[in-house]
Short mmCIF file of C-alpha atoms in Angstrom, two decimals:
data_model
loop_
_atom_site.label_atom_id
_atom_site.label_comp_id
_atom_site.label_asym_id
_atom_site.label_seq_id
_atom_site.Cartn_x
_atom_site.Cartn_y
_atom_site.Cartn_z
CA MET L 1 46.11 -131.25 37.95
CA HIS L 2 45.01 -132.09 34.41
CA ARG L 3 41.52 -132.89 35.70
CA LYS L 4 41.32 -129.51 37.48
CA LYS L 5 42.25 -127.68 34.26
CA MET L 6 39.60 -129.61 32.36
CA GLU L 7 36.97 -128.66 34.95
CA THR L 8 37.98 -125.00 34.73
CA ARG L 9 37.75 -125.05 30.94
CA LEU L 10 34.35 -126.73 31.17
CA VAL L 11 33.05 -124.00 33.52
CA PHE L 12 34.21 -121.26 31.11
CA LEU L 13 32.69 -123.10 28.16
CA LEU L 14 29.33 -123.46 29.89
CA ALA L 15 29.37 -119.80 30.89
CA ALA L 16 30.10 -118.75 27.30
CA LEU L 17 27.31 -120.95 25.94
CA LEU L 18 24.87 -119.56 28.50
CA ALA L 19 25.80 -115.98 27.64
CA THR L 20 25.38 -116.67 23.92
CA ALA L 21 21.97 -118.23 24.49
CA LEU L 22 20.80 -115.27 26.54
CA LEU L 23 21.97 -112.79 23.91
CA GLU L 24 20.24 -114.68 21.11
CA SER L 25 16.95 -115.21 22.91
CA LYS L 26 16.78 -111.69 24.39
CA PRO L 27 14.01 -112.49 26.87
CA VAL L 28 11.68 -109.60 27.75
CA LEU L 29 10.15 -109.77 31.20
CA PRO L 30 7.35 -107.42 32.28
CA THR L 31 8.29 -105.02 35.04
CA LEU L 32 6.71 -102.04 36.72
CA ALA L 33 8.37 -98.70 36.15
CA SER L 34 10.21 -97.32 39.16
CA GLU L 35 12.46 -94.38 39.85
CA ALA L 36 15.34 -96.77 40.52
CA ASP L 37 15.41 -98.54 37.15
CA HIS L 38 14.33 -97.07 33.83
CA SER L 39 16.70 -99.04 31.61
CA VAL L 40 13.77 -100.38 29.55
CA LEU L 41 12.87 -96.84 28.50
CA ALA L 42 15.53 -96.97 25.81
CA GLU L 43 13.04 -99.03 23.81
CA VAL L 44 10.57 -96.13 23.62
CA SER L 45 12.50 -92.95 22.93
CA VAL L 46 9.45 -90.71 23.34
CA PHE L 47 10.14 -90.67 27.09
CA GLU L 48 13.65 -89.29 26.60
CA THR L 49 14.67 -85.85 25.37
CA GLY L 50 14.35 -85.65 21.60
CA ASN L 51 16.93 -84.77 18.96
CA PHE L 52 15.81 -81.18 18.36
CA HIS L 53 17.12 -78.18 20.31
CA PRO L 54 14.25 -76.09 21.74
CA ILE L 55 14.36 -72.30 21.82
CA GLN L 56 12.09 -70.31 24.13
CA SER L 57 10.61 -66.94 23.25
CA ASP L 58 8.20 -64.59 25.01
CA VAL L 59 5.84 -62.57 22.83
CA GLY L 60 3.96 -59.69 24.45
CA THR L 61 0.73 -58.09 23.30
CA ALA L 62 2.63 -54.88 22.48
CA SER L 63 4.92 -56.62 20.01
CA SER L 64 4.61 -55.98 16.27
CA CYS L 65 2.93 -59.38 15.87
CA SER L 66 0.13 -58.29 18.26
CA PRO L 67 -1.13 -61.53 19.84
CA PRO L 68 -4.38 -61.12 21.82
CA ARG L 69 -2.59 -62.35 24.96
CA SER L 70 1.08 -62.66 25.86
CA LEU L 71 2.59 -65.94 24.71
CA LEU L 72 5.32 -68.35 25.75
CA ILE L 73 6.58 -70.25 22.69
CA PHE L 74 8.94 -73.19 22.44
CA ARG L 75 10.18 -74.21 18.99
CA PRO L 76 13.01 -76.31 17.59
CA GLU L 77 16.13 -74.36 16.65
CA GLU L 78 16.45 -76.42 13.47
CA LYS L 79 14.70 -75.07 10.38
CA GLY L 80 11.62 -76.92 9.20
CA THR L 81 7.85 -77.21 9.42
CA TYR L 82 6.45 -78.50 12.71
CA PRO L 83 3.04 -79.40 14.15
CA VAL L 84 1.66 -76.85 16.63
CA ILE L 85 0.28 -77.40 20.13
CA LEU L 86 -1.89 -74.67 21.69
CA PHE L 87 -1.60 -75.24 25.45
CA HIS L 88 -3.82 -73.60 28.11
CA HIS L 89 -2.59 -73.19 31.69
CA GLY L 90 -4.47 -74.22 34.82
CA THR L 91 -6.28 -72.09 37.40
CA ALA L 92 -4.19 -69.08 38.44
CA CYS L 93 -1.08 -70.72 36.97
CA GLN L 94 1.64 -69.06 34.93
CA ASN L 95 2.44 -70.52 31.53
CA SER L 96 6.13 -70.51 32.46
CA TRP L 97 5.46 -73.10 35.19
CA TYR L 98 5.12 -75.74 32.46
CA SER L 99 8.45 -74.96 30.78
CA ASP L 100 10.00 -78.38 31.43
CA VAL L 101 7.14 -80.19 29.68
CA PHE L 102 7.06 -77.65 26.83
CA LYS L 103 10.81 -77.96 26.30
CA PHE L 104 10.59 -81.75 26.34
CA ILE L 105 7.80 -81.88 23.75
CA SER L 106 9.50 -79.30 21.53
CA SER L 107 12.68 -81.40 21.53
CA HIS L 108 10.69 -84.01 19.59
CA GLY L 109 9.87 -81.60 16.78
CA TYR L 110 6.85 -79.58 17.91
CA ILE L 111 6.02 -75.91 18.36
CA VAL L 112 4.27 -75.22 21.67
CA VAL L 113 2.29 -72.00 22.00
CA ALA L 114 1.13 -71.24 25.54
CA PRO L 115 -0.93 -68.07 26.07
CA GLN L 116 -1.21 -66.38 29.47
CA LEU L 117 -4.98 -65.99 29.38
CA TYR L 118 -5.08 -64.05 32.68
CA GLU L 119 -2.76 -63.31 35.57
CA TRP L 120 -4.06 -64.38 38.98
CA MET L 121 -7.83 -63.90 39.21
CA PRO L 122 -9.62 -66.15 36.71
CA PRO L 123 -12.33 -64.51 34.60
CA SER L 124 -15.63 -66.23 33.93
CA GLY L 125 -15.43 -69.46 32.00
CA GLN L 126 -17.00 -67.85 28.93
CA ASP L 127 -14.62 -64.88 28.97
CA GLU L 128 -11.59 -67.16 29.29
CA LEU L 129 -12.90 -69.38 26.50
CA ASP L 130 -13.39 -66.41 24.20
CA LEU L 131 -9.85 -65.20 24.90
CA ALA L 132 -8.56 -68.67 24.02
CA ALA L 133 -10.53 -68.59 20.77
CA GLU L 134 -9.00 -65.22 19.87
CA VAL L 135 -5.50 -66.65 20.39
CA ALA L 136 -6.38 -69.66 18.21
CA ASN L 137 -7.61 -67.36 15.43
CA TRP L 138 -4.36 -65.38 15.64
CA LEU L 139 -2.19 -68.43 14.96
CA PRO L 140 -2.38 -68.77 11.13
CA SER L 141 -0.97 -65.28 10.46
CA GLY L 142 0.50 -64.37 13.84
CA LEU L 143 2.68 -67.45 14.30
CA ARG L 144 4.30 -66.78 10.94
CA CYS L 145 5.15 -63.31 12.25
CA VAL L 146 6.99 -64.52 15.37
CA LEU L 147 8.88 -67.44 13.82
CA PRO L 148 12.09 -67.08 11.80
CA GLU L 149 11.82 -67.34 8.02
CA ASP L 150 13.16 -70.91 7.90
CA THR L 151 10.71 -72.23 10.52
CA GLU L 152 6.99 -72.72 9.98
CA GLY L 153 4.10 -73.94 12.08
CA ASP L 154 1.90 -76.56 10.44
CA ILE L 155 -1.57 -75.22 11.27
CA HIS L 156 -3.09 -78.22 9.48
CA ASN L 157 -1.69 -80.29 12.35
CA LEU L 158 -2.89 -78.15 15.26
CA ALA L 159 -3.47 -79.78 18.64
CA LEU L 160 -5.43 -78.35 21.55
CA ALA L 161 -4.07 -79.03 25.02
CA GLY L 162 -4.52 -77.84 28.57
CA HIS L 163 -4.05 -78.63 32.24
CA SER L 164 -6.72 -78.45 34.94
CA ARG L 165 -9.10 -75.58 34.09
CA GLY L 166 -7.06 -75.14 30.91
CA GLY L 167 -8.02 -78.70 30.01
CA TYR L 168 -11.66 -77.67 30.35
CA ILE L 169 -10.94 -74.70 28.04
CA ALA L 170 -9.43 -77.06 25.45
CA PHE L 171 -12.50 -79.31 25.47
CA ALA L 172 -14.88 -76.33 25.39
CA LEU L 173 -13.03 -74.94 22.35
CA ALA L 174 -13.28 -78.30 20.59
CA LEU L 175 -17.00 -78.39 21.38
CA GLY L 176 -17.48 -74.99 19.73
CA LEU L 177 -18.75 -73.27 22.87
CA ALA L 178 -16.84 -70.00 22.40
CA ASP L 179 -18.85 -66.92 21.47
CA VAL L 180 -15.97 -66.02 19.15
CA TYR L 181 -16.18 -67.69 15.74
CA LEU L 182 -13.22 -70.02 15.18
CA ASP L 183 -11.26 -69.64 11.94
CA VAL L 184 -9.08 -72.70 12.61
CA ASP L 185 -9.66 -76.43 12.79
CA PHE L 186 -8.17 -78.61 15.49
CA SER L 187 -6.77 -82.03 14.68
CA ALA L 188 -6.19 -83.53 18.15
CA LEU L 189 -6.77 -82.79 21.83
CA ILE L 190 -4.70 -83.54 24.94
CA GLY L 191 -6.15 -83.05 28.43
CA VAL L 192 -3.74 -83.08 31.38
CA ASP L 193 -5.83 -83.80 34.48
CA PRO L 194 -8.68 -81.66 33.05
CA VAL L 195 -11.28 -80.27 35.48
CA ALA L 196 -14.70 -78.97 34.38
CA GLY L 197 -15.70 -77.35 37.68
CA PRO L 198 -15.57 -77.64 41.48
CA PHE L 199 -18.50 -80.09 41.77
CA LYS L 200 -20.74 -82.24 39.60
CA ASN L 201 -23.63 -79.85 40.34
CA ASN L 202 -21.46 -76.77 39.89
CA GLN L 203 -19.78 -77.04 36.51
CA MET L 204 -17.92 -74.23 34.81
CA GLU L 205 -20.04 -72.24 32.37
CA PRO L 206 -20.48 -73.06 29.58
CA LYS L 207 -20.93 -76.66 30.71
CA ILE L 208 -19.22 -79.44 28.78
CA LEU L 209 -20.45 -82.54 30.67
CA ASN L 210 -23.83 -84.18 30.06
CA TYR L 211 -23.09 -87.42 31.99
CA GLU L 212 -23.84 -89.51 28.93
CA SER L 213 -21.30 -91.83 27.32
CA CYS L 214 -19.80 -90.51 24.05
CA SER L 215 -21.84 -87.28 24.26
CA PHE L 216 -19.11 -84.96 22.94
CA ASN L 217 -20.02 -83.80 19.43
CA PHE L 218 -16.51 -83.92 17.98
CA SER L 219 -14.49 -86.86 16.71
CA ILE L 220 -10.89 -85.66 16.75
CA PRO L 221 -8.45 -87.98 18.54
CA VAL L 222 -8.19 -87.37 22.29
CA ALA L 223 -5.62 -88.35 24.92
CA ILE L 224 -6.50 -87.74 28.57
CA ILE L 225 -3.73 -88.01 31.17
CA GLY L 226 -5.25 -88.03 34.64
CA THR L 227 -3.68 -88.24 38.09
CA GLY L 228 -4.29 -90.83 40.78
CA LEU L 229 -4.13 -88.30 43.61
CA GLY L 230 -6.04 -85.42 41.99
CA ASN L 231 -9.39 -86.54 43.42
CA LYS L 232 -8.03 -86.69 46.97
CA PRO L 233 -7.92 -83.62 49.25
CA ASP L 234 -4.59 -82.61 50.72
CA PHE L 235 -6.27 -82.20 54.12
CA PRO L 236 -9.55 -83.74 55.34
CA SER L 237 -11.47 -80.46 55.35
CA TRP L 238 -10.17 -79.31 51.95
CA GLN L 239 -11.68 -79.91 48.54
CA ALA L 240 -9.85 -82.07 46.03
CA CYS L 241 -8.33 -80.19 43.09
CA ALA L 242 -9.71 -82.65 40.52
CA PRO L 243 -12.94 -83.95 42.11
CA ASP L 244 -14.74 -87.05 40.90
CA GLY L 245 -17.59 -86.31 38.51
CA VAL L 246 -15.93 -83.31 36.85
CA SER L 247 -12.45 -84.59 36.07
CA HIS L 248 -10.60 -86.98 33.77
CA THR L 249 -12.71 -90.13 34.31
CA GLU L 250 -16.02 -88.52 33.38
CA ILE L 251 -14.46 -86.52 30.54
CA PHE L 252 -13.12 -89.77 29.09
CA ASN L 253 -16.56 -91.32 29.44
CA GLU L 254 -18.06 -88.57 27.27
CA CYS L 255 -15.39 -88.70 24.54
CA LYS L 256 -16.10 -90.46 21.27
CA PRO L 257 -13.50 -92.81 19.74
CA PRO L 258 -10.62 -92.53 19.23
CA CYS L 259 -9.91 -91.59 22.84
CA SER L 260 -7.42 -92.84 25.41
CA HIS L 261 -7.29 -92.42 29.18
CA LEU L 262 -4.07 -92.92 31.15
CA VAL L 263 -3.78 -92.21 34.88
CA THR L 264 -0.46 -91.46 36.63
CA THR L 265 -1.22 -93.44 39.77
CA ASP L 266 1.28 -91.93 42.21
CA TYR L 267 1.11 -88.27 41.22
CA GLY L 268 -1.18 -85.35 41.94
CA HIS L 269 -2.86 -82.50 40.14
CA MET L 270 0.06 -80.04 40.24
CA ASP L 271 2.96 -82.48 39.86
CA VAL L 272 3.21 -81.71 36.14
CA LEU L 273 4.56 -78.23 36.95
CA ASP L 274 8.27 -77.36 37.05
CA ASP L 275 10.15 -77.78 40.32
CA ASP L 276 11.21 -74.12 40.47
CA ILE L 277 7.97 -72.10 40.34
CA GLY L 278 8.59 -69.58 43.13
CA LEU L 279 6.72 -68.96 46.36
CA ILE L 280 3.38 -68.25 44.71
CA GLY L 281 3.67 -71.37 42.62
CA GLU L 282 4.57 -73.49 45.62
CA GLY L 283 1.58 -72.05 47.45
CA ALA L 284 -0.66 -73.09 44.57
CA ARG L 285 0.93 -76.54 44.50
CA ALA L 286 0.36 -76.96 48.24
CA MET L 287 -3.39 -76.62 47.74
CA CYS L 288 -3.48 -79.97 45.94
CA LYS L 289 -2.46 -83.42 47.09
CA GLY L 290 0.72 -84.47 45.32
CA SER L 291 3.46 -87.06 45.30
CA ARG L 292 5.18 -88.02 48.54
CA TRP L 293 7.84 -85.77 50.02
CA GLY L 294 11.20 -86.47 48.39
CA VAL L 295 9.72 -88.23 45.34
CA SER L 296 10.91 -86.73 42.07
CA ARG L 297 8.26 -85.17 39.83
CA ASP L 298 10.43 -85.67 36.76
CA PRO L 299 8.85 -89.08 35.89
CA MET L 300 5.44 -87.38 35.88
CA ARG L 301 6.59 -84.64 33.52
CA ARG L 302 8.36 -87.07 31.20
CA THR L 303 5.30 -89.32 31.17
CA VAL L 304 3.03 -86.41 30.22
CA GLY L 305 5.51 -85.26 27.59
CA GLY L 306 6.18 -88.74 26.22
CA VAL L 307 2.53 -89.78 26.03
CA SER L 308 1.71 -86.49 24.29
CA VAL L 309 4.48 -86.99 21.74
CA ALA L 310 3.57 -90.64 21.07
CA PHE L 311 -0.12 -89.70 20.69
CA LEU L 312 0.61 -86.91 18.21
CA GLU L 313 3.13 -89.01 16.29
CA ALA L 314 0.36 -91.60 15.88
CA PHE L 315 -2.41 -89.30 14.72
CA PHE L 316 -0.42 -86.59 12.94
CA LYS L 317 2.20 -88.78 11.25
CA GLY L 318 0.72 -92.28 11.29
CA ASN L 319 3.48 -93.67 13.50
CA TYR L 320 1.36 -95.78 15.87
CA MET L 321 4.08 -98.08 17.19
CA ASP L 322 5.12 -96.17 20.32
CA TYR L 323 1.57 -95.21 21.30
CA ASN L 324 0.32 -98.77 20.94
CA LYS L 325 3.24 -100.00 23.05
CA ILE L 326 2.37 -97.50 25.77
CA LEU L 327 -1.30 -98.47 25.70
CA GLN L 328 -0.57 -102.19 25.83
CA LYS L 329 2.38 -102.24 28.23
CA SER L 330 2.30 -98.83 29.87
CA ASN L 331 4.14 -99.83 33.04
CA TYR L 332 6.88 -101.46 31.04
CA PHE L 333 7.65 -98.30 29.10
CA ALA L 334 6.45 -95.19 30.96
CA PRO L 335 8.59 -93.44 33.62
CA ALA L 336 5.55 -93.15 35.94
CA THR L 337 3.17 -95.98 36.76
CA LEU L 338 0.00 -95.72 34.67
CA ASP L 339 -3.16 -97.39 35.99
CA PRO L 340 -5.78 -97.57 34.64
CA VAL L 341 -5.05 -97.36 30.93
CA GLN L 342 -8.22 -97.34 28.83
CA ASN L 343 -8.91 -96.83 25.17
CA LYS L 344 -11.83 -96.36 22.83
CA SER L 345 -10.61 -97.59 19.46
CA GLU L 346 -11.27 -96.09 16.06
CA GLY L 347 -14.16 -97.72 14.26
CA THR L 348 -15.89 -98.83 17.47
CA SER L 349 -19.53 -97.95 18.02
CA CYS L 350 -20.24 -95.93 21.16
CA SER L 351 -23.20 -98.17 21.95
CA SER L 352 -20.87 -101.12 22.35
CA LEU L 353 -18.45 -99.36 24.66
CA SER L 354 -18.13 -99.52 28.41
CA ALA L 355 -15.90 -96.69 29.61
CA MET L 356 -14.77 -98.78 32.55
CA SER L 357 -13.46 -101.72 30.52
CA MET L 358 -11.68 -100.60 27.38
CA PRO L 359 -9.11 -102.72 25.51
CA ALA L 360 -5.86 -100.77 25.62
CA THR L 361 -4.90 -100.89 21.95
CA PHE L 362 -5.70 -99.27 18.63
CA ASP L 363 -7.08 -102.33 16.87
CA LEU L 364 -6.57 -100.89 13.38
CA HIS L 365 -2.83 -100.68 13.81
CA ASN L 366 -1.77 -103.80 15.72
CA ASP L 367 0.34 -104.89 12.75
CA GLU L 368 2.90 -102.28 13.77
CA LEU L 369 3.52 -103.77 17.21
#
């Protein structure tokens, strides 16, 4: 009996020692992100809803603030000064279809301004680009008009962004291709599965691609979030929504450092949109190959939102830790699987770069890892 008690005590003692050792060592094992287990995401809060409380407002062209196009704006409820993101919608999309991503980003302390550049029939590329430039020029005075007195947009930290054709518009604006003179400077650029035309030999006008590495004549930081399914047609006889040669891979190739390229492997061109986008929206989504039936699109939206926030925190505020973690161990931190992840680091010569084999880190800031 005494021996049995001693054995029992020994088992408890060993279990306690083992538990203590595990707590002290805190081993970290690499794992791929999956929809079943995102417990590791607590380590990178950019993929969770932020601490601010977003407020949505719609500003029409007939309002007293007179924007050139109607706007959807998300801003934090809390008073303060916040960086601004000018986001351009995709082909025949409504700006409201991106509300989940806008709300997510705004919850991290950003003002998102999303113009409705046209309704259903896209204008020419040049006309759309000029409309986008007019909206950008409106921001310094117009944004002050629509925001409450205790909230201000930091135009000195102004990011361009866009999805699909809107991504093309963002790059074309940065390249200075608008016929409208720009009165603002952009500090960063985010492309969400950007597309520069239907084919390599049929680019949107004005063209942005030269098919030469590092050919873009701007040096602002760029983050490109592509999709793994965007270059695949939904049906054999259909055209892909983000064809090779005019989409995220080639656009990354032509960016100068600093530029990152992250691809959401299991998601398609329209999976960034909200779930509830009505019959017309669902019809538009059906034109593009997307995630499997029954697979949640929430990881895609949170990945786009989280990568965008981490990128802007790095280049607007100097907080590189989260972005470097994502670049180095993307599938350990991101809600959606990211592959490939490529990066052109600051201070690297374009002549020494190969766009197909980039080290995924910002070398100048590894001390923060």
